[in-house]
PDB file of C-alpha atoms and ligand atoms in Angstrom:
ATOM      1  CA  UNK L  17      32.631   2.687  84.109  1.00 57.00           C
ATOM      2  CA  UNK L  18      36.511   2.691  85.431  1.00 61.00           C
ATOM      3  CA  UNK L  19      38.689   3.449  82.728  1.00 77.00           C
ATOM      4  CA  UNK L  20      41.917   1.131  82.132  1.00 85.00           C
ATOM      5  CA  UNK L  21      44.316   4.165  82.102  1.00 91.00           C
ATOM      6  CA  UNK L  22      43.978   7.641  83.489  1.00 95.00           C
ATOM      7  CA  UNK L  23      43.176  10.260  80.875  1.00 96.00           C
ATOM      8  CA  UNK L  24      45.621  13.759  81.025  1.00 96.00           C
ATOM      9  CA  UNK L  25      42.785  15.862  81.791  1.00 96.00           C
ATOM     10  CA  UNK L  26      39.588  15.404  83.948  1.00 95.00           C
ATOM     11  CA  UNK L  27      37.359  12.832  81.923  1.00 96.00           C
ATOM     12  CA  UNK L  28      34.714  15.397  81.349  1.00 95.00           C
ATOM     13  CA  UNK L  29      36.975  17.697  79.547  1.00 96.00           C
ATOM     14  CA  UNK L  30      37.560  14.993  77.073  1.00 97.00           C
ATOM     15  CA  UNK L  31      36.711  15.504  73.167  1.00 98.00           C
ATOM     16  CA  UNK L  32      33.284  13.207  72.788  1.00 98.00           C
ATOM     17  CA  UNK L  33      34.872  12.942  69.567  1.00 98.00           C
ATOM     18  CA  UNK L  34      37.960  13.009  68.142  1.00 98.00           C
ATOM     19  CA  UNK L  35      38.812  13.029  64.375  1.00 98.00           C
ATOM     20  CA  UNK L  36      42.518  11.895  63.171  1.00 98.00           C
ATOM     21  CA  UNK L  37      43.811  12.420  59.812  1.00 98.00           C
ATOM     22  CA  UNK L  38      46.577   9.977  59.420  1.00 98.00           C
ATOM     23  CA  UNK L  39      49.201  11.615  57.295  1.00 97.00           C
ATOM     24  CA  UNK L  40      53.006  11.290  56.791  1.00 97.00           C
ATOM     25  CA  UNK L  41      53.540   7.665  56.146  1.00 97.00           C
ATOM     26  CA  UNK L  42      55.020   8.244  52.699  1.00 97.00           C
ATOM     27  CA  UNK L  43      57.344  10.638  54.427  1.00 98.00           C
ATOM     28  CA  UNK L  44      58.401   8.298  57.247  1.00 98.00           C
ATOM     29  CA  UNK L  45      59.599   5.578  54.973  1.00 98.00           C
ATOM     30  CA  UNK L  46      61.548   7.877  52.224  1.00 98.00           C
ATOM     31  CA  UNK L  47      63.185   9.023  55.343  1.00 98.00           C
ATOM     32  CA  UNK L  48      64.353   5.797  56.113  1.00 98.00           C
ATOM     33  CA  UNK L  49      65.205   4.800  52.449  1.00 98.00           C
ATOM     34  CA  UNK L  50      62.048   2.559  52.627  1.00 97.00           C
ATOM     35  CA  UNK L  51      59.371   2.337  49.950  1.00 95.00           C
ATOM     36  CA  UNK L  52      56.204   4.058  50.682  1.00 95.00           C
ATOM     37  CA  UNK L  53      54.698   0.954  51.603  1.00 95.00           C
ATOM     38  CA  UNK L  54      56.861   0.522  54.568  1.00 96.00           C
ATOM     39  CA  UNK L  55      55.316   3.405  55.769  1.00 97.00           C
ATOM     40  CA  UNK L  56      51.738   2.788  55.743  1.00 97.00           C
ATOM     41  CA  UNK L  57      52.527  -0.659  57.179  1.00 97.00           C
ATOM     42  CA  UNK L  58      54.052   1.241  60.329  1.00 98.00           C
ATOM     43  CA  UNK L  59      51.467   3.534  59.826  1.00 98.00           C
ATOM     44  CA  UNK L  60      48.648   0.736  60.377  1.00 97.00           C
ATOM     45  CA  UNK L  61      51.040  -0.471  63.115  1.00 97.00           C
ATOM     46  CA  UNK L  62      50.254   3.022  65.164  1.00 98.00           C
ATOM     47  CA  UNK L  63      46.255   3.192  64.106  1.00 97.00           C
ATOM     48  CA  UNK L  64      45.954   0.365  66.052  1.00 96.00           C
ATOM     49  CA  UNK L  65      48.278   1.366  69.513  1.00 97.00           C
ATOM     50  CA  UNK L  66      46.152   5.263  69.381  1.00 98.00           C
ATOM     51  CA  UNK L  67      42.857   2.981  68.775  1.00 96.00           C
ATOM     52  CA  UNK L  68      43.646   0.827  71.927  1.00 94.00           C
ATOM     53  CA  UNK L  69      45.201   4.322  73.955  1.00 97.00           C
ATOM     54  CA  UNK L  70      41.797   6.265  72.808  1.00 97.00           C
ATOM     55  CA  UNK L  71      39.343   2.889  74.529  1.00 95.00           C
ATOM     56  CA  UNK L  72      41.527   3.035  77.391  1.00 95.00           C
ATOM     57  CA  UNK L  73      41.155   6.764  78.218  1.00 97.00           C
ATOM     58  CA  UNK L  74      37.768   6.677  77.840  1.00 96.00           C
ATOM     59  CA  UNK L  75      37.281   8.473  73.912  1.00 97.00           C
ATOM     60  CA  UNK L  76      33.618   7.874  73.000  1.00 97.00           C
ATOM     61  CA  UNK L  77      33.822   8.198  69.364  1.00 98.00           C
ATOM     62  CA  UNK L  78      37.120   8.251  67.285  1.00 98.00           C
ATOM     63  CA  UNK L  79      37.284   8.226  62.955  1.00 98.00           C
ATOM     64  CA  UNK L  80      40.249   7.947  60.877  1.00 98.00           C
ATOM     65  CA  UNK L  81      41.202   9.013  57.861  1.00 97.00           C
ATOM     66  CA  UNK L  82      42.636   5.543  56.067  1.00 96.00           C
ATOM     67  CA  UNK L  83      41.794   6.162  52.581  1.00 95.00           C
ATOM     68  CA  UNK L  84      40.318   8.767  50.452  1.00 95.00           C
ATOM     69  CA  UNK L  85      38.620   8.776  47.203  1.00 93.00           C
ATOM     70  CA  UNK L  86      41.141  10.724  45.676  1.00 93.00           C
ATOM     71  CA  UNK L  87      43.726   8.163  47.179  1.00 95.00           C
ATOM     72  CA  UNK L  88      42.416   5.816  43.720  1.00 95.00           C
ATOM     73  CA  UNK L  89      45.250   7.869  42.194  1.00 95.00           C
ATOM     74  CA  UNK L  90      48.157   6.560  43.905  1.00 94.00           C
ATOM     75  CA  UNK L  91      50.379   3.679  42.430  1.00 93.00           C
ATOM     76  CA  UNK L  92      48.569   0.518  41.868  1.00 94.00           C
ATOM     77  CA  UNK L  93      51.249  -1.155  44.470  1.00 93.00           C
ATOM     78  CA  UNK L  94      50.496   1.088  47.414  1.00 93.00           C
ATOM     79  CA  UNK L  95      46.963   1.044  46.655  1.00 95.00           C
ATOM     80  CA  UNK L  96      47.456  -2.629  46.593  1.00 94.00           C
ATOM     81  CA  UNK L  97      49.520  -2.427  49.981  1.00 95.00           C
ATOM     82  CA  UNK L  98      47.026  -0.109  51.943  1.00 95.00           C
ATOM     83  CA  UNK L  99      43.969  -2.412  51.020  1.00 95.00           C
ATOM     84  CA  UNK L 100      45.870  -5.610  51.814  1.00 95.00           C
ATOM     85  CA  UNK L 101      46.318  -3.682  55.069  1.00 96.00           C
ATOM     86  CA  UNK L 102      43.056  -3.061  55.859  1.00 96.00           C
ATOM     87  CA  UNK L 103      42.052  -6.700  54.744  1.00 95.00           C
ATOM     88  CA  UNK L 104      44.131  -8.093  57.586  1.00 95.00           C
ATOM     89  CA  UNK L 105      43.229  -5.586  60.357  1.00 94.00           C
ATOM     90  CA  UNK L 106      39.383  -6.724  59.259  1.00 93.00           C
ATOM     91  CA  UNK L 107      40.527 -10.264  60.241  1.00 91.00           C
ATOM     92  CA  UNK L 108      42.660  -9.417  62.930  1.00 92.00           C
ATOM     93  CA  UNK L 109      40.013  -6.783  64.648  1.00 90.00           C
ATOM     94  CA  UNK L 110      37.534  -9.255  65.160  1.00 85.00           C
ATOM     95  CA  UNK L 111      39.766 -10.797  67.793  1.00 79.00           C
ATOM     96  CA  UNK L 112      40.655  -7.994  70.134  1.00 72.00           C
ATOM     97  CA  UNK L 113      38.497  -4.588  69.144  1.00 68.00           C
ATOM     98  CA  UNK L 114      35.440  -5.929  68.994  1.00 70.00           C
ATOM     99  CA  UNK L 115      34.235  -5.611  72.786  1.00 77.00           C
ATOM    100  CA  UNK L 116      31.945  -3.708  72.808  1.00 90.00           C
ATOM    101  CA  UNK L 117      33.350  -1.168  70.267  1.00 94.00           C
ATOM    102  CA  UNK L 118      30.903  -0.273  67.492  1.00 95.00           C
ATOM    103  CA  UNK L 119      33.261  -0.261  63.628  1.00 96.00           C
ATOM    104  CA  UNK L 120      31.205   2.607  61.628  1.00 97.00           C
ATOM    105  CA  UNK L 121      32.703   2.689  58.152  1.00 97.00           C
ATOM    106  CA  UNK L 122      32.276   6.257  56.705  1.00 98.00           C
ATOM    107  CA  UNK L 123      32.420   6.218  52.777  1.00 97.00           C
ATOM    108  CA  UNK L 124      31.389   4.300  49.829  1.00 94.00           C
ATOM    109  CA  UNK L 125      32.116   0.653  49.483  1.00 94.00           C
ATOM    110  CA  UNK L 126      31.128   0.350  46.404  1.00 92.00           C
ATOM    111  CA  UNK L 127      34.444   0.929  44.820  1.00 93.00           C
ATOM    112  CA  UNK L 128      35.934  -1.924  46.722  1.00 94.00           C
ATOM    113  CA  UNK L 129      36.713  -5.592  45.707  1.00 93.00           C
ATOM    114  CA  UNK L 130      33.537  -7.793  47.049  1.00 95.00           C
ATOM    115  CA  UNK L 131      35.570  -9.494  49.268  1.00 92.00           C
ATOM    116  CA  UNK L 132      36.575  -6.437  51.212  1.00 94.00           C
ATOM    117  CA  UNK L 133      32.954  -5.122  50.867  1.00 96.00           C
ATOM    118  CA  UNK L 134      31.637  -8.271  52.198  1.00 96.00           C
ATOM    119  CA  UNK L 135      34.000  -8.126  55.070  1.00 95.00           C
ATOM    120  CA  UNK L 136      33.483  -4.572  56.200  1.00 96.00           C
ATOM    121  CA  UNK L 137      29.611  -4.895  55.921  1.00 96.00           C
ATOM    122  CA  UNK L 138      29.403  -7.872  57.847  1.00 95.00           C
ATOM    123  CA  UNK L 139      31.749  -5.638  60.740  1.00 94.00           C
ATOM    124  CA  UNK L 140      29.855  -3.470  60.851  1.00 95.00           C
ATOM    125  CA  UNK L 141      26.287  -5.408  61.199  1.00 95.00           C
ATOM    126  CA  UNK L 142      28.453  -8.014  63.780  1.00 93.00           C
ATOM    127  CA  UNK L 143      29.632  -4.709  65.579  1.00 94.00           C
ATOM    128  CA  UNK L 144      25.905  -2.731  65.965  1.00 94.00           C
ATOM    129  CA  UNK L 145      24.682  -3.218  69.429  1.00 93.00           C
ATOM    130  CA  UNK L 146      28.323  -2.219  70.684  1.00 94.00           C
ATOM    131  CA  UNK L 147      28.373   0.936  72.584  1.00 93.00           C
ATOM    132  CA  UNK L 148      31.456   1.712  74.465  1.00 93.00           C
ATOM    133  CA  UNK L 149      33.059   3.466  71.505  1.00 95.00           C
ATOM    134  CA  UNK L 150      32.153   4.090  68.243  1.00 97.00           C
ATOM    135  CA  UNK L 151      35.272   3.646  65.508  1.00 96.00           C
ATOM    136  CA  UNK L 152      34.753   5.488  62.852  1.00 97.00           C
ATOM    137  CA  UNK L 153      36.955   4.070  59.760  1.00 97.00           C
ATOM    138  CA  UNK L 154      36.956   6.494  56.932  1.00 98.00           C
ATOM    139  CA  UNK L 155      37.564   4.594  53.395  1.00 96.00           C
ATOM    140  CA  UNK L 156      37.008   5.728  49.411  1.00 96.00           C
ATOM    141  CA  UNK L 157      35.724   8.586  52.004  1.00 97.00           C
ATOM    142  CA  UNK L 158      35.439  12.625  51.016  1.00 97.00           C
ATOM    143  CA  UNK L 159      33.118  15.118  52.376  1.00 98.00           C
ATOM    144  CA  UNK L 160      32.118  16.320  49.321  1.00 97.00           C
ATOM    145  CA  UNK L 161      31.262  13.025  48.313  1.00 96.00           C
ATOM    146  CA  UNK L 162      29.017  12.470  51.281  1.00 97.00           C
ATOM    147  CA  UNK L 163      27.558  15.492  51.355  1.00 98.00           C
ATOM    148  CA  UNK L 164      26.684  14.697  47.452  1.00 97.00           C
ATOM    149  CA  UNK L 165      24.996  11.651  48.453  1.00 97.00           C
ATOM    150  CA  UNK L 166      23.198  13.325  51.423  1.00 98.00           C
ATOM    151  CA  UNK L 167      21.422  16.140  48.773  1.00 98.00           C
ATOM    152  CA  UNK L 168      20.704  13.243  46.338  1.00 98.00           C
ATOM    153  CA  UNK L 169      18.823  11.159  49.082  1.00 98.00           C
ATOM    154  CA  UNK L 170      17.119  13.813  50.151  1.00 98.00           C
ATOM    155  CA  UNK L 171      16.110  15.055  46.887  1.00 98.00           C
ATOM    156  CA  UNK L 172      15.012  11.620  45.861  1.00 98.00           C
ATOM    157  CA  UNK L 173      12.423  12.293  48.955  1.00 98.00           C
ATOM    158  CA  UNK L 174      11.353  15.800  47.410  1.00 98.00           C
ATOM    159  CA  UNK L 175      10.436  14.309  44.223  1.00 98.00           C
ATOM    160  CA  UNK L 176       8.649  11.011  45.738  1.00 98.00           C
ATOM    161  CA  UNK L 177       6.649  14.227  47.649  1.00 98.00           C
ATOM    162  CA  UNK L 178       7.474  12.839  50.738  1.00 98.00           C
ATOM    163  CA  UNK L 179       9.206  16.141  52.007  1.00 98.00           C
ATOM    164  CA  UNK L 180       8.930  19.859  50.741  1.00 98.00           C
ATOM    165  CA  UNK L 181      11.990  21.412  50.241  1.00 97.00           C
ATOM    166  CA  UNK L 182      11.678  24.130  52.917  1.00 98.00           C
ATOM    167  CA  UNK L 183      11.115  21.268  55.804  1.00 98.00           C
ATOM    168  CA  UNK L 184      14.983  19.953  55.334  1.00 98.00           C
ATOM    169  CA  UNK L 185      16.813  21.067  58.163  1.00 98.00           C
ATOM    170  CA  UNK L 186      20.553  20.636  59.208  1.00 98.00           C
ATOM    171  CA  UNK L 187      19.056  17.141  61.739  1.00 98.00           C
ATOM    172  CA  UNK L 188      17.819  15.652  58.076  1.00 98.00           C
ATOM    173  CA  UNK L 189      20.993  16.274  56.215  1.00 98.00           C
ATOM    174  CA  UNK L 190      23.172  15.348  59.600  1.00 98.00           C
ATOM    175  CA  UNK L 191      20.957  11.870  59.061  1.00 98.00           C
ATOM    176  CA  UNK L 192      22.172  10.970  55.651  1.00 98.00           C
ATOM    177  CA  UNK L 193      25.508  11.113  56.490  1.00 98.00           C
ATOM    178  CA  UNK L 194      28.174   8.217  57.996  1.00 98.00           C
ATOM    179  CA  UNK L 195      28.448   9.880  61.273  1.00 98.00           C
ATOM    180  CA  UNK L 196      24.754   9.863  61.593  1.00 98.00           C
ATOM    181  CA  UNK L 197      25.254   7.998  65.014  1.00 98.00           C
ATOM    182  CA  UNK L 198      28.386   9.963  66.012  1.00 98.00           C
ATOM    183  CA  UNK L 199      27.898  13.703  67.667  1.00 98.00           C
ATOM    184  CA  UNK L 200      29.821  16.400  65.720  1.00 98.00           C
ATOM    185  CA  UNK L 201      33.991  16.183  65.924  1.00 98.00           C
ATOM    186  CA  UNK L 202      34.907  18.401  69.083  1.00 97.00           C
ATOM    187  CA  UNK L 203      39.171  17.879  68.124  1.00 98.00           C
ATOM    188  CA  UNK L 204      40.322  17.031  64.696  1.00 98.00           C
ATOM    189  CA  UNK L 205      44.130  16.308  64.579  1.00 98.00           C
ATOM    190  CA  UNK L 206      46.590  16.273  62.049  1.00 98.00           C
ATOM    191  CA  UNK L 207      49.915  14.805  62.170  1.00 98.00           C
ATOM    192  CA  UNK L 208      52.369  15.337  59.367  1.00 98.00           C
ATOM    193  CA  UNK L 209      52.971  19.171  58.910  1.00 98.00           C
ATOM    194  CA  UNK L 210      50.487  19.729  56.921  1.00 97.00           C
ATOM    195  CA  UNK L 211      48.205  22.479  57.667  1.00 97.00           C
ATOM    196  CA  UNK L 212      44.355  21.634  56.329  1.00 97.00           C
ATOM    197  CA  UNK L 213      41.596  19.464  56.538  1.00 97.00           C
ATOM    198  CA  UNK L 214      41.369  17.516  52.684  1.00 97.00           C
ATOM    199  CA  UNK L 215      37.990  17.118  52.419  1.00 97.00           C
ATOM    200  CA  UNK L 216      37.846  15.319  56.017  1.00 98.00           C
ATOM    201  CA  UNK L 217      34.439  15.636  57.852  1.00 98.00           C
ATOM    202  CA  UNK L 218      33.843  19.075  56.569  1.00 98.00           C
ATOM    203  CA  UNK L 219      30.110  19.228  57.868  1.00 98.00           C
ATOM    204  CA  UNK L 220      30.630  17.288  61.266  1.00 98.00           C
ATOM    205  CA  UNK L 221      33.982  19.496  61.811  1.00 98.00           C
ATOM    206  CA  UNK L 222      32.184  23.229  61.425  1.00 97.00           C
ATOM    207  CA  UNK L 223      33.167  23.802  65.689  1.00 96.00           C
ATOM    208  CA  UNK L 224      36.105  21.303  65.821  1.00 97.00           C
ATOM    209  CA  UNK L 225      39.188  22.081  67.445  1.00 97.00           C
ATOM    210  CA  UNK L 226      42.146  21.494  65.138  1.00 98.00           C
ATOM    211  CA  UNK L 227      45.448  20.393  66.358  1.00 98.00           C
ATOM    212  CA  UNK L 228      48.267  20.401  63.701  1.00 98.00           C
ATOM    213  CA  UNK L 229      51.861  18.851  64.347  1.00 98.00           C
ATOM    214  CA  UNK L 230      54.740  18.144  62.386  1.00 98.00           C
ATOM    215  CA  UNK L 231      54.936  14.409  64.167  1.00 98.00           C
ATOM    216  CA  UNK L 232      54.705  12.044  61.196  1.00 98.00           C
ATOM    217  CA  UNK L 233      51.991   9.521  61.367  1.00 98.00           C
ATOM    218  CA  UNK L 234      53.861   6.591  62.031  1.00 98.00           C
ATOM    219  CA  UNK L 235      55.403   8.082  65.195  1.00 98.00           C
ATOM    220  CA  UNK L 236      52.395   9.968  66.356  1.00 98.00           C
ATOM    221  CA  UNK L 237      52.559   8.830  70.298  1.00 98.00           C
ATOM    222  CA  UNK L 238      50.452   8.238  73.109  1.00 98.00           C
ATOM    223  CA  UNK L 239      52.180  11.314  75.113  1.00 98.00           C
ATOM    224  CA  UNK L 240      51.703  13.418  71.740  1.00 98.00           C
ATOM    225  CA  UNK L 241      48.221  12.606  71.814  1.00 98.00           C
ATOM    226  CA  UNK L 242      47.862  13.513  76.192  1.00 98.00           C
ATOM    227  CA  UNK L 243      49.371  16.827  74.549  1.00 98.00           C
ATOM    228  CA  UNK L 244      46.658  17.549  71.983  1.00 98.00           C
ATOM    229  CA  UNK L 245      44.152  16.736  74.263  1.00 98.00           C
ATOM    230  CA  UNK L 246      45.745  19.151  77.180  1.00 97.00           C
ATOM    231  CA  UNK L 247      45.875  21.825  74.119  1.00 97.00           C
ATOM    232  CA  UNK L 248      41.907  21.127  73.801  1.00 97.00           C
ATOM    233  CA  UNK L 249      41.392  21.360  77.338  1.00 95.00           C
ATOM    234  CA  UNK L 250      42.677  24.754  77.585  1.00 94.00           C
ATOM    235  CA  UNK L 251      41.042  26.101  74.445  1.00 93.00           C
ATOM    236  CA  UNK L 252      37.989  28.616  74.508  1.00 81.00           C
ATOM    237  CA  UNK L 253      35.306  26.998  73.274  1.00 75.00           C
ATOM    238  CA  UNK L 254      32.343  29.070  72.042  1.00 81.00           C
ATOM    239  CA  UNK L 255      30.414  27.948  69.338  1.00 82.00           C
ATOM    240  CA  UNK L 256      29.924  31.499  67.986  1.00 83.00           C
ATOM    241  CA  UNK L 257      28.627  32.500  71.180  1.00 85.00           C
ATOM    242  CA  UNK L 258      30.731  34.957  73.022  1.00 76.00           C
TER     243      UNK L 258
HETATM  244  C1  FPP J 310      48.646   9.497  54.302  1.00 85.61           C
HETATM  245  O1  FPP J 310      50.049   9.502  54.310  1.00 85.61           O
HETATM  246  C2  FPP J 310      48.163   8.145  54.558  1.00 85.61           C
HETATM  247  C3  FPP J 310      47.380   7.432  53.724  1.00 85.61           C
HETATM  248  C4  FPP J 310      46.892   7.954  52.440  1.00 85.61           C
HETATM  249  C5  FPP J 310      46.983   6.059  54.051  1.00 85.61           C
HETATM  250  C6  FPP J 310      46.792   5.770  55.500  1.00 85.61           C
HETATM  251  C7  FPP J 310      46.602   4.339  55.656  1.00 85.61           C
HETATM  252  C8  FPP J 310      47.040   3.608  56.695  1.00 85.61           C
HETATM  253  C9  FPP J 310      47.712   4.184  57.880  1.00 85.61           C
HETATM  254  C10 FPP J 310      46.827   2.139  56.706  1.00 85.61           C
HETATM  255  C11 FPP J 310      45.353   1.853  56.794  1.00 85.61           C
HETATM  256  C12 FPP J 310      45.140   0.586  57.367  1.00 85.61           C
HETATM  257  C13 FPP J 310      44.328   0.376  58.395  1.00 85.61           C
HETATM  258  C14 FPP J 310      44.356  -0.956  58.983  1.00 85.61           C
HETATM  259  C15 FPP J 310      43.464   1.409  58.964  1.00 85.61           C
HETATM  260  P1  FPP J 310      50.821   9.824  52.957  1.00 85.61           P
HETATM  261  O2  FPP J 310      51.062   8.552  52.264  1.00 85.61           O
HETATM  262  O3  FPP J 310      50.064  10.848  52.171  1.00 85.61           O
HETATM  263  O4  FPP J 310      52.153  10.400  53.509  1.00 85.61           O
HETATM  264  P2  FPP J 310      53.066  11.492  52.815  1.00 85.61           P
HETATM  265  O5  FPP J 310      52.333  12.800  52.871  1.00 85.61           O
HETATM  266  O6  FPP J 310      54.281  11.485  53.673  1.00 85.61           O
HETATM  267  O7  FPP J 310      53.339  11.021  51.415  1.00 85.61           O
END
């Protein structure tokens, strides 16, 4: 299918999936004398332009990193802010995203008020036979945490004796996990100066690319993006191989 914009390197060069971590927002704002919440609020601003820029180019499968489940800690106000943020993009998503664009939500949602649950449940079912893009939307999300959940569902199988311990291979744990229907991240980026991955994707990221920049999140741009993805282009990829 045409794509609405021309990618910066040859469409089958692209990353089949790319993994963004958004950090920096705090940053942005104290910069600006701004509370924190400022920041996520531009922050959520620019999700939603690299979303749009990522569909237009032609990105198969994209995840972001919105909230972790060690971001519970934070002050109740910007915990308050970031979920009042989400609760409107859940509203507001359903009017322009939605075509054909499949919303996977990677992490527990459990811990989250049962409107919210409701609301990103019913996305996700309204969103299933979508298959231009896959948007990944990672939320009370860690890898640990997944991969926890993975060993107990599987385990729960061992003891039923539906499976014998030696038949689990890395396909059955790959299955119990959010990205189940996503391949494995080929370019993880982080914005924000920071230089690791915080318990983002661990398993899906073991041959990822990673792109660091000191960008804050909020500014992260559509040409700063064409240059992480010309940076993957020129990379060596080799899977261990030589
Ligand atoms: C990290 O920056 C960012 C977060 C913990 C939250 C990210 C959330 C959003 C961008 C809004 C989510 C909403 C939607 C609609 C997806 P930080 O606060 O840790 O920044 P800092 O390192 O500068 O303090």
């Amino acid at each position: 299918m045409a794509k609405a914009k021309q990618p910066p390197i040859p469409a089958e060069m692209l990353p089949k999936h790319i993994a963004f971590i958004m950090d920096g927002n705090g940053r942005w704002a104290k910069k600006r004398g701004l509370p924190r919440s400022a920041g996520h609020i531009e922050g959520a601003k620019n999700f939603k332009k690299i979303v749009r820029y990522c569909k237009d180019i032609g990105i198969e499968n994209i995840t972001f990193y919105a909230f972790s489940t060690e971001n519970w800690k934070r002050p109740e106000d910007e915990v308050h802010t970031i979920m009042n943020l989400m609760r409107e993009y859940l509203v507001e998503v359903r009017k322009y995203f939605t075509e054909n664009t499949r919303m996977i939500i990677l992490g527990d949602k459990g811990a989250f008020e049962p409107d919210l649950r409701k609301s990103f449940e019913d996305l996700e079912a309204d969103t299933l036979k979508y298959q231009e893009m896959n948007m990944g939307l990672a939320v009370n999300y860690g890898s640990r945490d997944e991969l926890t959940h993975a060993c107990r569902a599987l385990a729960q199988q061992v003891k039923e004796g539906k499976l014998q311990p030696e038949d689990i291979t890395e396909d059955m744990i790959n299955g119990q996990l959010y990205t189940k229907d996503m391949p494995d991240v080929d370019l993880l980026i982080r914005p924000g100066g920071e230089y690791r991955i915080s318990n983002y994707l661990l398993w899906q990221s073991a041959y990822a690319e990673l792109y660091f920049c000191d960008t804050l999140w909020p500014d992260f741009s559509k040409k700063e993006l064409d240059a992480a993805l010309i940076e993957f282009a020129k990379r060596n990829r080799r899977f261990g191989g030589l």
